[in-house]
Each structure stands twice: as structure tokens, then as C-alpha cells.
XYZ file of C-alpha atoms in Angstrom:
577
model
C 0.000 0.000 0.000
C 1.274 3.285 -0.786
C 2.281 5.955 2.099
C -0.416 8.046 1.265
C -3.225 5.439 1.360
C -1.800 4.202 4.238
C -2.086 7.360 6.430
C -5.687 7.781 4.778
C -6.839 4.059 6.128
C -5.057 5.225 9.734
C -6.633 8.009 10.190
C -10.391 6.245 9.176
C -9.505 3.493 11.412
C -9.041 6.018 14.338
C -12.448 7.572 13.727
C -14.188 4.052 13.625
C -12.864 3.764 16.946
C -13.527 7.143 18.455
C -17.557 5.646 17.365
C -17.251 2.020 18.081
C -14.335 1.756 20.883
C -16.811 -0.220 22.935
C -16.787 -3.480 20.686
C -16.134 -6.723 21.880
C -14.590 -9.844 20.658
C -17.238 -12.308 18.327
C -13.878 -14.383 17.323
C -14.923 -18.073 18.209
C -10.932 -18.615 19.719
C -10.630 -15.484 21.312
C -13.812 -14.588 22.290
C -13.368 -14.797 26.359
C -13.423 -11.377 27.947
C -9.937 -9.896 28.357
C -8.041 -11.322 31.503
C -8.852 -8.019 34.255
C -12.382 -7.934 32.939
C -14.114 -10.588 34.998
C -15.533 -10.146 38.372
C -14.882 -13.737 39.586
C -12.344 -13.904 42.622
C -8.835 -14.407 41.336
C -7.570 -16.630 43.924
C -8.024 -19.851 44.394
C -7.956 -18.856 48.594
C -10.451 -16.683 48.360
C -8.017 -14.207 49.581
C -7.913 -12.242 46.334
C -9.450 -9.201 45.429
C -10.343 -8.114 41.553
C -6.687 -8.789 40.311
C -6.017 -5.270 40.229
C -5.156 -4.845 44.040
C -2.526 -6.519 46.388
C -4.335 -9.691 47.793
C -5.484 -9.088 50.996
C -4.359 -10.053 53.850
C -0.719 -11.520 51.931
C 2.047 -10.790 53.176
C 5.119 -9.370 51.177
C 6.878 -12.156 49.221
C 10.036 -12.519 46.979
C 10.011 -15.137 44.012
C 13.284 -15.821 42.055
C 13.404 -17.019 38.516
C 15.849 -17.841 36.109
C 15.723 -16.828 32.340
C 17.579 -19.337 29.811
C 18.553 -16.740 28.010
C 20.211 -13.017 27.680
C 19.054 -10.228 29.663
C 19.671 -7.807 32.428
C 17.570 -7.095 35.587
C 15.567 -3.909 36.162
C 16.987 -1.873 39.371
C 15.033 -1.977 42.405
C 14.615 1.783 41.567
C 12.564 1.070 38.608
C 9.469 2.800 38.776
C 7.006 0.384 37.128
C 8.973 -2.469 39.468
C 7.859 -0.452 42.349
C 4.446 0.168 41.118
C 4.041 -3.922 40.333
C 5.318 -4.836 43.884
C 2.713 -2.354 45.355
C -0.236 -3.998 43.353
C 0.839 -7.439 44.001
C 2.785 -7.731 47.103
C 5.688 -10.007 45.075
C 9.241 -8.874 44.269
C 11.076 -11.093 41.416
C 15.088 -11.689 41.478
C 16.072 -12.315 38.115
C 18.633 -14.407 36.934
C 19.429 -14.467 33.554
C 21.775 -16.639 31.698
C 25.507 -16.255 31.686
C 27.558 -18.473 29.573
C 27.133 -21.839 28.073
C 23.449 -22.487 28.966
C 24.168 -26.835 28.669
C 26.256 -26.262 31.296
C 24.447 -24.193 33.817
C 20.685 -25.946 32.863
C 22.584 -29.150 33.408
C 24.264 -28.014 36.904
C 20.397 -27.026 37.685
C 19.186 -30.081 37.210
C 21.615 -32.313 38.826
C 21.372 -30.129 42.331
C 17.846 -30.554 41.865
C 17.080 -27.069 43.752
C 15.273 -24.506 41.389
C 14.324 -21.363 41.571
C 10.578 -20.144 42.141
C 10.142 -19.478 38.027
C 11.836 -20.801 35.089
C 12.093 -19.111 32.250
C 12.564 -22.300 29.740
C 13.234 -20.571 26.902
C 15.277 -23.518 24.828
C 15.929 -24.994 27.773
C 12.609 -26.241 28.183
C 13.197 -30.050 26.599
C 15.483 -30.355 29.485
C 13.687 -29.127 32.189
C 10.668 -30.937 31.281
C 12.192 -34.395 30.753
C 13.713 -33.793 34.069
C 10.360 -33.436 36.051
C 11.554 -29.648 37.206
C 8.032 -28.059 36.989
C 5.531 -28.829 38.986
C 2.242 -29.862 37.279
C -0.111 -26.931 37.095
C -3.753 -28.938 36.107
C -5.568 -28.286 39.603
C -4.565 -24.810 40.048
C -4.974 -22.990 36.047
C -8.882 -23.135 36.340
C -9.250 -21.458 39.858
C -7.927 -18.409 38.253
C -10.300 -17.061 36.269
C -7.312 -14.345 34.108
C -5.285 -17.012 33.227
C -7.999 -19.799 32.285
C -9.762 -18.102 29.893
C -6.630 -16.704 28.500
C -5.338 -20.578 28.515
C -8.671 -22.621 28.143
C -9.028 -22.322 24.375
C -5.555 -24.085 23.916
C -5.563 -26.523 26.551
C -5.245 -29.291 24.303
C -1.923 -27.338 22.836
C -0.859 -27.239 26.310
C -1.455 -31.061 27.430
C 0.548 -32.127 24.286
C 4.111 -30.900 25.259
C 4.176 -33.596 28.069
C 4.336 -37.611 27.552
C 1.665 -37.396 30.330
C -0.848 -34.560 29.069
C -0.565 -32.601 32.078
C 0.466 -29.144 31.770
C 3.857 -28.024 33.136
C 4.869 -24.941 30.401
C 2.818 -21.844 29.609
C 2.899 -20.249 26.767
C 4.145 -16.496 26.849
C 3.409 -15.108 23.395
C 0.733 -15.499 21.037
C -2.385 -15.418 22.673
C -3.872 -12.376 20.314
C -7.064 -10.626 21.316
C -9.193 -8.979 18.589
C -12.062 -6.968 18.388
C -13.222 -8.440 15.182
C -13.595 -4.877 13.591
C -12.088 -5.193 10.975
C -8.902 -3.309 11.959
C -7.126 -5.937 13.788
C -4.274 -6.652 11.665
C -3.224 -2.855 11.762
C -2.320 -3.818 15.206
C -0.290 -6.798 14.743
C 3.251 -6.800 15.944
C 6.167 -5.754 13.052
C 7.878 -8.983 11.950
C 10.905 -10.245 14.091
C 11.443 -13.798 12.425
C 13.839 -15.727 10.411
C 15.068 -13.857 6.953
C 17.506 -12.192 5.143
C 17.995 -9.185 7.345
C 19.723 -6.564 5.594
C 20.695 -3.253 6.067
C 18.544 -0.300 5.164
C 21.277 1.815 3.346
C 22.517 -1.138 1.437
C 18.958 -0.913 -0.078
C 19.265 3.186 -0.522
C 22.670 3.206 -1.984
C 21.357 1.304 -4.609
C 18.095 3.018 -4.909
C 16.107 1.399 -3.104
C 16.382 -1.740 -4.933
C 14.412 -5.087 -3.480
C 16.293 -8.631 -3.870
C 14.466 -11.521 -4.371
C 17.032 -14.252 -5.017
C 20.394 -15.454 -3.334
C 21.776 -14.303 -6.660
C 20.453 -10.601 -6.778
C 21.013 -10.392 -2.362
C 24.730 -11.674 -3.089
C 25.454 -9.189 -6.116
C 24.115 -6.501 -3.985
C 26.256 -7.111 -0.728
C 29.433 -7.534 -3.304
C 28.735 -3.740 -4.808
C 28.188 -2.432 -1.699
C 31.185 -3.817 0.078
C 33.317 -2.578 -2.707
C 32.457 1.332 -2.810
C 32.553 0.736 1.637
C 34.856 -1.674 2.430
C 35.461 -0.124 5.989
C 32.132 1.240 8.105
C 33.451 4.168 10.472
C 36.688 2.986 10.393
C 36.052 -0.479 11.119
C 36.394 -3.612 8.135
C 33.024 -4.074 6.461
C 31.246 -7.652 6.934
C 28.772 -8.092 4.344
C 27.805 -11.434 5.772
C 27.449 -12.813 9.153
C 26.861 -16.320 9.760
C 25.876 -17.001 13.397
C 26.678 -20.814 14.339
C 27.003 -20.602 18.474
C 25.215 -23.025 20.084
C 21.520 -23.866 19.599
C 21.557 -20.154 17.615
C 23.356 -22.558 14.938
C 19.707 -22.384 13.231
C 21.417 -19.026 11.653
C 23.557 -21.325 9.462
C 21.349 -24.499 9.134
C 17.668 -22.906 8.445
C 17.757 -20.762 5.596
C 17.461 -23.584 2.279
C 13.702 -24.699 3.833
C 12.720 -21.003 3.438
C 14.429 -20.461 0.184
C 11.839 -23.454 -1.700
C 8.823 -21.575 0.243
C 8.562 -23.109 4.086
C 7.962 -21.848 7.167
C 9.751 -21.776 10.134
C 9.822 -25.646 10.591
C 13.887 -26.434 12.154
C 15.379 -29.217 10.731
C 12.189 -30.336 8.336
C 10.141 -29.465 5.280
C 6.660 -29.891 5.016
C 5.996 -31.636 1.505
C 2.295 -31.860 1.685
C 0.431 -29.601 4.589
C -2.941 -32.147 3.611
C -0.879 -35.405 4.449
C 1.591 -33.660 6.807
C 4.179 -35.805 4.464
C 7.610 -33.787 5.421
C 11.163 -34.385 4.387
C 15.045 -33.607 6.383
C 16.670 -31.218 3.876
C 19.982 -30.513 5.151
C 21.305 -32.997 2.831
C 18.731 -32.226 -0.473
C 20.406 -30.495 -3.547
C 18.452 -27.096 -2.827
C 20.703 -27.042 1.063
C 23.312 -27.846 -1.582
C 22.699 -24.791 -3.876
C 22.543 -22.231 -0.475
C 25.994 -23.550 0.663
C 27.280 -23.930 -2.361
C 26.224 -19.937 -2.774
C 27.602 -19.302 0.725
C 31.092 -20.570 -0.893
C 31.476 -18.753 -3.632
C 30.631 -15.483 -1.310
C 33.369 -17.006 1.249
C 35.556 -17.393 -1.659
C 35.127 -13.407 -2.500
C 36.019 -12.472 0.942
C 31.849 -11.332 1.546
C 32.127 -14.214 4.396
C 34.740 -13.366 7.233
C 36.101 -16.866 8.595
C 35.628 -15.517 11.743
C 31.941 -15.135 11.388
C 31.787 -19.198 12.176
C 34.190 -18.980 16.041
C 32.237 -16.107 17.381
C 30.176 -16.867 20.278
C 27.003 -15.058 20.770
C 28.240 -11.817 22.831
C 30.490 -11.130 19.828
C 28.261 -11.385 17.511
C 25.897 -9.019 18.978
C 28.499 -6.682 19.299
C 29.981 -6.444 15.672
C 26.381 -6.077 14.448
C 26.240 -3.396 17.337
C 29.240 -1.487 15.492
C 27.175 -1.347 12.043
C 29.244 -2.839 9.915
C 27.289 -6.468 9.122
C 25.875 -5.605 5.877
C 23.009 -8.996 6.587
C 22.940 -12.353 7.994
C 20.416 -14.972 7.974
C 18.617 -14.912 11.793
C 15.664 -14.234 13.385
C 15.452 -10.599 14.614
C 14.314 -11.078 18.102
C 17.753 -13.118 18.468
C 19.792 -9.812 17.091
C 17.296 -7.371 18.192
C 19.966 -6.373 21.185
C 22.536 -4.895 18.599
C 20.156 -3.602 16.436
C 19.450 -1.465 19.538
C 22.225 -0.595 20.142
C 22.575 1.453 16.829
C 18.414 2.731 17.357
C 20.264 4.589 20.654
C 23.293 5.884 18.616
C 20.541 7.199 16.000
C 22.328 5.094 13.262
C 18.873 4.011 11.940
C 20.576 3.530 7.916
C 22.374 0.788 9.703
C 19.610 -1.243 11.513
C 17.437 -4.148 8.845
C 14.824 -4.992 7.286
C 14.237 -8.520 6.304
C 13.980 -9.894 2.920
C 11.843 -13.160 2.140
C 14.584 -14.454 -0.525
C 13.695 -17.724 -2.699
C 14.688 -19.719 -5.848
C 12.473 -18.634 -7.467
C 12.280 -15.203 -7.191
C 8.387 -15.228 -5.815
C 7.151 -13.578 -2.747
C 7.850 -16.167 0.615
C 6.455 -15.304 3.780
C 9.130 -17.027 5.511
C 7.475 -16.829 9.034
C 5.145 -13.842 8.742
C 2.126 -16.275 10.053
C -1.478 -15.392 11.075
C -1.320 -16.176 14.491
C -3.567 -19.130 15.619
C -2.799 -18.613 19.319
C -0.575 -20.487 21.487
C 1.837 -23.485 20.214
C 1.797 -24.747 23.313
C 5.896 -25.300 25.030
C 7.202 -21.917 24.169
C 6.667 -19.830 27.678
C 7.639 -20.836 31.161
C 6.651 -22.853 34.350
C 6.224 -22.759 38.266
C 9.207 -25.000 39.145
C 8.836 -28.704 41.726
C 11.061 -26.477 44.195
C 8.504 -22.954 44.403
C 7.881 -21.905 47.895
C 4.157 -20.722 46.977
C 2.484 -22.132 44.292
C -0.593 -20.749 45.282
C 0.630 -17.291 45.354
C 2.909 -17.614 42.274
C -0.288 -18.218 40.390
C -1.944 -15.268 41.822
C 0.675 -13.443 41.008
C 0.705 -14.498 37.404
C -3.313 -13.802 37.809
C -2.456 -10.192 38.238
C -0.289 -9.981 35.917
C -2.969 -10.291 32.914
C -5.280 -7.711 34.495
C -5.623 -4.717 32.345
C -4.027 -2.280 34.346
C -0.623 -3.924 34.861
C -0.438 -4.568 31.553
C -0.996 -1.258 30.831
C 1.830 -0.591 33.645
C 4.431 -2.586 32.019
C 3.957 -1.878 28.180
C 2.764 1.775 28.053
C 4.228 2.831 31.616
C 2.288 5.555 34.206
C -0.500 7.579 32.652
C 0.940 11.072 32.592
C 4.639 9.874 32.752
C 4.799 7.874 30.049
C 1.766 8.216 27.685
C -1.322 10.760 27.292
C -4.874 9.485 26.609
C -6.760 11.705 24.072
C -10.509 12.895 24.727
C -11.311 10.097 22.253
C -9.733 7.433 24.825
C -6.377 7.095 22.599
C -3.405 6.096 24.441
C -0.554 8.198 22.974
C 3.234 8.751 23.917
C 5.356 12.704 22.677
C 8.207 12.493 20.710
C 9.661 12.840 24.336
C 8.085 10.075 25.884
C 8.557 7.674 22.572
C 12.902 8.729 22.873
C 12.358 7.229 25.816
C 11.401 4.091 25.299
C 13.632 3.944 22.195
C 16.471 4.171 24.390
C 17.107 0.503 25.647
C 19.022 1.935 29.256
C 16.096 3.936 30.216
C 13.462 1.568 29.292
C 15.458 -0.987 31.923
C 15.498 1.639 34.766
C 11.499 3.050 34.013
C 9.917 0.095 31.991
C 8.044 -2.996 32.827
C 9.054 -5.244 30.095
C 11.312 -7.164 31.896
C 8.566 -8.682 33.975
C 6.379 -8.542 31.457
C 8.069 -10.441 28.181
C 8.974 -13.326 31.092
C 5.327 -14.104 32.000
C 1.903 -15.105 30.322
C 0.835 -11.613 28.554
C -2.207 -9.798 26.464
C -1.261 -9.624 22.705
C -3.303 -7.842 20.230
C -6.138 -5.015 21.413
C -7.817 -3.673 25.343
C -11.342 -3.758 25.070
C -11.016 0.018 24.710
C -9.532 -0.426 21.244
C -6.084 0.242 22.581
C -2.587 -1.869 21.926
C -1.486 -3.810 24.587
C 1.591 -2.662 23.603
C 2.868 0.887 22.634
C 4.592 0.113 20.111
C 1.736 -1.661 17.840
C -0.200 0.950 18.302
C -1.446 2.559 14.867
C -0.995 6.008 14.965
C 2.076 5.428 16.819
C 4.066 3.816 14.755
C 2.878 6.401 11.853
C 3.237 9.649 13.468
C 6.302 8.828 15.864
C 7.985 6.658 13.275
C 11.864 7.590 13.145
C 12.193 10.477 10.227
C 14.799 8.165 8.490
C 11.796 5.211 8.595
C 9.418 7.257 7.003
C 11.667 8.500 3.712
C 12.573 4.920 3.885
C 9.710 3.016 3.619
C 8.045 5.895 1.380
C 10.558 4.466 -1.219
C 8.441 0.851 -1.426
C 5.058 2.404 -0.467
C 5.383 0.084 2.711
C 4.611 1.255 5.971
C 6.699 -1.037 8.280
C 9.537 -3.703 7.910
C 6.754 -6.227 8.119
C 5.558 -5.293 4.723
C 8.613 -6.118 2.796
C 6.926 -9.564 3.254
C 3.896 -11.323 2.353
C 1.798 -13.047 5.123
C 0.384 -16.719 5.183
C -2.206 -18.494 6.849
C -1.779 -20.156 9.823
C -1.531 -24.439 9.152
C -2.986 -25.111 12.215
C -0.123 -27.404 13.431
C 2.951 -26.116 16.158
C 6.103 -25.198 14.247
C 8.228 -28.562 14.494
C 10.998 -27.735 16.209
C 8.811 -27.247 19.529
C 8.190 -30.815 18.720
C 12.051 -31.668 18.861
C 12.519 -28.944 21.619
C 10.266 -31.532 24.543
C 11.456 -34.912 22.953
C 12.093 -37.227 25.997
C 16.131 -37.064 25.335
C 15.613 -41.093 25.583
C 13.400 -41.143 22.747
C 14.984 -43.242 19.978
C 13.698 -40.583 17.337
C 15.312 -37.604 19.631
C 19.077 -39.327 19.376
C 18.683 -39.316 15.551
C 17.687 -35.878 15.457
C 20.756 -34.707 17.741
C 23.484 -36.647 15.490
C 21.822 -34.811 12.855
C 22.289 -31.387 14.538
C 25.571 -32.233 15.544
C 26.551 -33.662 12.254
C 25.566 -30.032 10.180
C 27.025 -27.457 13.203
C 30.385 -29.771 12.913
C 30.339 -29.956 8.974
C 28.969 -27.079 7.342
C 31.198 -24.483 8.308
C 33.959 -26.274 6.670
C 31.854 -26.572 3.879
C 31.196 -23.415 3.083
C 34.999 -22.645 3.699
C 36.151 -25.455 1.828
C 38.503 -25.035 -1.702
C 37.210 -27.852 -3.077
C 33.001 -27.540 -2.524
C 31.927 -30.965 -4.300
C 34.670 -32.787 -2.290
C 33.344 -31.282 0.806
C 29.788 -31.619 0.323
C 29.874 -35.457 -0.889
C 31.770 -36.379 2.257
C 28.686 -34.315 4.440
C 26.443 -35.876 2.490
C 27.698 -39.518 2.868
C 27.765 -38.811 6.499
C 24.159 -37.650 6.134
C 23.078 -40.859 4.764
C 24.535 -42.823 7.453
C 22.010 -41.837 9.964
C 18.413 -43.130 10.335
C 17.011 -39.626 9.327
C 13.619 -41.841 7.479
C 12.918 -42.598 10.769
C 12.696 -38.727 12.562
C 10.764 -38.199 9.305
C 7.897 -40.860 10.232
C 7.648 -39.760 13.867
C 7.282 -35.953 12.390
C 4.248 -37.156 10.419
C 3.003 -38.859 13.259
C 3.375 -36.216 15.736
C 1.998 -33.421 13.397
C -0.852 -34.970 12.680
C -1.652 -35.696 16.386
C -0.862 -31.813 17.363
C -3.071 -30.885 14.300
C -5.761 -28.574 15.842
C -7.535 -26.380 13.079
């Protein structure tokens, strides 16, 4: 859509809802009234009052959690901390990971003492396999902000474990709508897997729009010639993450390239059948690695790009001088911000949906269909309070701390127009663009850790700030705006198309709770371990065919038929249209 029509369709959207700001959900999987918006007692005590209050007659309690992942606590200063432990009566001590997360999940589990929460994150096969959460079945309906917000997906939830009880829940994708026909102008902007590049790689050749590996890799060539240093520093056209579990920066890329989603290690061949295929070792993996040579070969890949662990990776994205890399941009989105603060908004990406053939691929832009069930966090065997970790959670979903933690203190923060618009300055939105005050003011912290409101309040607001319409039109970065004018897009998100939902969880959360004694699991980890110890020597290799034929043969010598069958199987058991 062009910029023009865009700001036309805004600005009628905002007058529907001055009229109509009142509607309510009709959507048949979303239809429960927003969590806050009940009356029932929150507590399964009795104690509790509305969800918006501390719980009577509780006394103050502290809750730790760990985090299997990245990340920094807020100060006890934090306003919107403050404001939380008022409301509730509970203080959390983060602890986020530090190092090798194998290591420190696997010291966890063989003390057998766990903190209150655990953040799973891609941790959670382990955890889960090693009976660390406790089972949360008798408690989820006696609070009446998290049941409806989980009831609709219960069977999603029940599936992760070999016992169908639930132990994980879900933190993102539970999207409430009003069903007015404006919903999808509040959808989040796209942080999946693609092609990120950078924005003046795109200007400095007039805003031109790659569509295959051949046209991305001719690009990044011509650029890196006419700038082979970036502020003083060596130009990387190409980064190639392969730390870790984050490996899926060098292994995912060929199932997107023939038109998949975001699957892992699989392709689905037939979404009717659920018929899917391993392609690590099919000639189109072949063609992207061969491609990844021949850049190698013309010095677009640094060698170094394959020994960096994840900390340095961040950081020489955080310098601006990676020209694109294949991720997913919640995984990079801590460099990226980096250069947001420094104002070096030429330098941050957008994300291309490159294929074979040159057509339009969604990649993972998917309508959401709710939770997947396995991708959140649990209440852990060793929690002092289950009871009151629940409430607390229970709270969490009513609409004012929500509000708290994603838009901040009314006033402060954000403005609300005579129309009932919630609205930030230019001030307040620098703010929150700036990633050290939003840890010492902001809620987000708490908030992207826990069970959480996606999509619209009942008042026609964003949950969050940022996906609010007129928001992200008016206080869009100046840079943004000539930008995107240039494509007649409106966000990053538009520089790809959108799919429907299959109705099936992506198949690595499959993999990601496989009993580690499952037969099928072993298979799938000599497969992962066979590609993170092969592939960066074959895209480095002097000889490609040589190298590839060996990986290959390897390939073959694993039972990989046999992961495929207990895919199909397990699909078509999670299928839930």
C-alpha cells in the first residue's frame, strides 16, 4: 500500500474507533473477555481481590526465577517495578543466563534445587524431561485471568508432556481482537527468520528489493566494494551465526528459500498429508551452501563469522558494519538497539523473504492461531508458593498492569486523548527507544517473562505501545518514514507477504520436549551435531563438491527416514484447526 493510502486508512480506522471503541470480541478462539475484565475472585484462597489490588491479607513475598537466556535485571529503583510490587505484594530476582546455557541448565538439574520461576526458553526439553516443573492442572482453572486466557488451547498445552498434564505456559501469542475489521493494523512488526539486511545497502542502490540469493549476493558484493570499511572499522557483508543452539542461523535458511515456514530441521511436503522431508542434505541445502562458498571465496564471508560466540556477535552487528545475515530478529534485536540509541537508523534491517524462485515467501510472517503450546515458562517442583505464584501471574494479565508494564504511568509515560487514545510525545517515545532507560522506568522485563495480552484492550487500545497505529505512523523515526516511502510500505513487516496459519505447532517445539531417551530424539541430535560440525567447513572449503559429498555420505549414514515418520506422526496428532 502506498504511504499516502496508508495514512488515509489510519486516520479512518481512528475515527471508527472514536464511534465504536466499545466493541467486543465475536472471534470463536478469542472470544473470552480480556483477563482483568471478569468479576470472579482471582484466587483460588479466596483471599484475592479483583486482580487489580494486592491480595489481601498476603504478606510481602520474593520469588526468584531464572531466564535461559540473555538479559539484564531492572533496578530496584525502577518505577514500574515499584508500582508492580505495590499492586501485588511479590518482588522477582532475576537471573538471567551467563555463559554456556548446557552447562548451567545441566548443573540445575543435577542439584535438583530450582528457583521459584523458570524461564525455559530452549531450555525447556530439558527441564521438562527432568520433572523440574511442577504440574499446574488443579490450580490454572481457579484463576479465572489465566484460564480463559489458557482454556481455548488446553489441548496445545497437554501435548508438550508424555503425560498430558500441563507443566509450560505459553508467553506469546495469545492475540485478542475486536473483530472490527482493523485488527491486523495492530499486529506486531515482523521479528522472524530472513535475510535481514541493512537499510542503506537498499538506498545506496536506490532502493532496490532482492528476491534471489543471486540478486542479495550481487548486492552485498557492490556495496562492500564502494565501503569496504564502516566508520573505520572492516566491512562484513555477511554474518553467519553458528554458536550453540543459535546454529539455526547457518542451518535454516534452504527450507525457506523453496517456500517453508519456520519448521527447524524439516520441510513440510504436503500440509494435507503432513508428508515432510530432512533437507539438510537435499540439492536445494546444496545450492545455499554452495552460494555461501562462492561469497566465502570473495572475501563477503569473514572466517571468523563461524568462532564467534554469541556476545560477539551481537556486538559487531552493534558497530554497524554487518551488511546482513540470515537470523531471526528477536535473536539480534539487542545490537540492532544498540545502533536505534546511537541514532544510526541507515544501519539497523529490514528482512527480505529471498527464494529460488524469485516469488514472494512469507518465511514466518504467520497469522497467528494462538498459542503453540511449550514456548513460555513454568512454576518449578522447588517454588515456595504455588498458590501465590499463580496469583501473582493472575495479576499480571489484568488490564491495568499490563498497561503498567507496556505503556508505563499515565501522565509519565503516555497521554490518553478525549477520544480514549493512548498516545506517547516524541519525548516520551525517545524514551522508550532508548534501551538503558526503558530498563530503569519500563516494565518489560517482567512482562516479556510471563503469560501476557497480545493484540487489542477492550477500549480499542494496543497492549503494547509500540503496535499501536498512529504510533508507529506519526512517531515513526524520520529516516523510517523517507525509507519506507521508497516501497510504499509502511513497516519492515511489509517487505513480506503473510500466510495463513496451518494449524499445526512449528516442528521444532516438537524436537525442543522430545524425551532425550526417545529413539527418534538421538537421531535428530546426530543430525544437529553432524551439520554445526560440517557445514562451516563446507562453506569454507577449496574444493566444494569434495566437501559436500563427504557431508552428504555422512548424512546418509544416519536413520534420518525414521525422525521423518515420527514428524508425520506427531503433526498430525498436534493438528488442531
Amino acid at each position: 500500500m502506498k504511504i499516502k493510502k496508508a495514512i488515509a486508512l489510519i486516520l479512518s480506522f481512528v475515527f471508527i474507533l472514536c464511534l465504536f471503541g466499545a466493541c467486543t470480541s465475536n472471534s470463536p478462539a478469542d472470544s473470552a473477555a480480556s483477563p482483568g475484565q471478569n468479576d470472579t475472585p482471582s484466587s483460588n484462597d479466596g483471599d484475592s481481590g479483583d486482580g487489580d489490588t494486592p491480595p489481601a491479607g498476603k504478606d510481602p513475598i520474593t520469588f526468584t526465577m531464572f531466564v535461559a537466556g540473555p538479559g539484564e535485571a531492572p533496578p530496584e529503583t525502577n518505577k514500574i517495578v515499584k508500582k508492580i510490587q505495590e499492586l501485588t505484594g511479590v518482588t522477582i530476582e532475576f537471573e538471567f543466563l551467563v555463559g554456556d546455557m548446557e552447562q548451567k541448565v545441566g548443573t540445575m538439574i543435577f542439584g535438583g534445587e530450582y528457583p521459584d520461576f523458570i524461564g525455559a526458553g530452549n531450555a525447556r526439553g530439558q527441564f521438562l524431561n527432568a520433572g523440574s516443573f511442577a504440574a499446574l492442572d488443579e490450580y490454572l482453572p481457579n484463576y479465572p485471568n489465566l484460564w480463559s486466557h489458557f482454556s481455548p488451547y488446553e489441548k496445545r498445552l497437554r501435548n508438550v508432556s508424555e503425560d498430558g498434564k500441563i507443566y509450560i505456559l505459553d508467553i506469546w501469542g495469545r492475540q485478542y481482537r475486536l473483530e472490527d475489521g482493523e485488527d491486523d493494523l495492530y499486529e506486531a512488526d515482523y521479528n522472524g527468520p530472513a535475510f535481514w539486511i541493512q537499510k542503506d545497502v537498499l538506498a545506496w542502490d536506490n532502493y532496490s528489493y532482492p528476491k534471489t540469493l543471486e540478486e542479495l549476493f550481487d548486492l552485498l558484493e557492490r556495496y562492500y566494494a564502494a565501503f569496504p570499511t564502516i566508520d573505520g572499522q572492516p566491512t562484513l557483508p555477511f554474518e553467519i551465526l553458528s554458536d550453540g543452539w543459535r546454529s539455526f542461523c547457518l542451518k535454516n535458511a534452504p527450507q525457506h528459500l523453496v517456500g517453508g515456514r519456520n519448521e527447524g530441521d524439516v520441510v513440510m511436503k504436503d500440509y494435507n498429508t503432513f508428508e515432510v522431508e530432512i533437507y539438510q542434505n537435499k540439492d536445494y541445502a546444496k545450492d545455499y551452501y554452495k552460494t555461501l562458498n562462492e561469497a566465502y571465496k570473495k572475501g563477503l564471508i569473514n572466517p571468523e563469522t563461524f568462532t564467534r560466540l554469541f556476545d560477539q556477535y551481537l556486538n559487531v552487528l552493534s558497530t554497524g558494519r554487518v551488511l546482513c545475515m540470515f537470523d531471526q530478529q528477536w535473536n539480534f534485536q539487542d545490537g540492532e538497539n544498540v545502533l536505534v540509541g546511537e541514532n544510526k537508523l541507515e544501519r539497523t534491517y529490514v528482512p527480505l523473504g529471498i527464494s529460488y524462485s524469485g516469488e514472494p515467501v512469507a518465511y514466518n510472517r504467520v497469522r497467528s492461531n494462538g498459542i503453540v503450546g511449550g514456548n513460555g515458562m513454568g512454576i518449578s517442583v522447588s517454588c515456595k508458593d504455588i498458590p501465590r505464584a499463580m496469583e501473582f501471574m493472575e495479576q499480571l494479565l489484568s488490564e491495568e498492569i499490563q498497561t503498567l508494564m507496556y505503556w508505563g504511568i499515565e501522565g509519565e509515560d503516555y497521554y490518553v486523548t478525549e477520544d480514549g487514545r493512548y498516545r506517547r510525545t516524541p519525548e516520551q517515545k525517545a524514551n522508550f527507544d532508548n534501551p538503558d532507560w526503558r530498563l530503569a522506568n519500563a516494565g518489560m522485563v517482567i512482562g516479556d517473562q510471563f503469560p501476557k495480552l497480545e493484540g487489542r484492550f477492550p477500549n480499542g487500545n494496543a497492549v503494547n505501545a509500540g503496535n499501536q497505529p498512529e504510533e508507529r505512523l506519526e512517531n515513526q523515526f524520520d529516516y523510517d518514514k523517507e525509507f519506507y516511502s521508497h516501497y510504499g510500505f509502511f513497516s519492515k513487516s511489509d517487505f513480506l507477504p503473510t500466510m495463513a496459519n496451518p494449524n499445526y505447532p512449528e516442528i521444532w517445539s516438537i524436537f525442543s520436549t522430545m524425551p532425550d531417551d526417545d529413539p527418534t530424539k538421538i537421531v535428530f541430535t546426530q543430525l544437529t551435531e553432524l551439520q554445526d560440525r560440517y557445514l562451516p567447513g563446507v562453506i569454507m572449503s577449496d574444493d566444494f563438491e569434495a566437501a559436500w559429498t563427504e557431508y552428504a555420505a555422512r548424512y546418509e549414514e544416519i536413520d534420518y527416514q525414521t525422525l521423518e515418520t515420527t514428524i508425520q506422526q506427531a503433526v498430525a496428532e498436534r493438528y488442531d484447526p
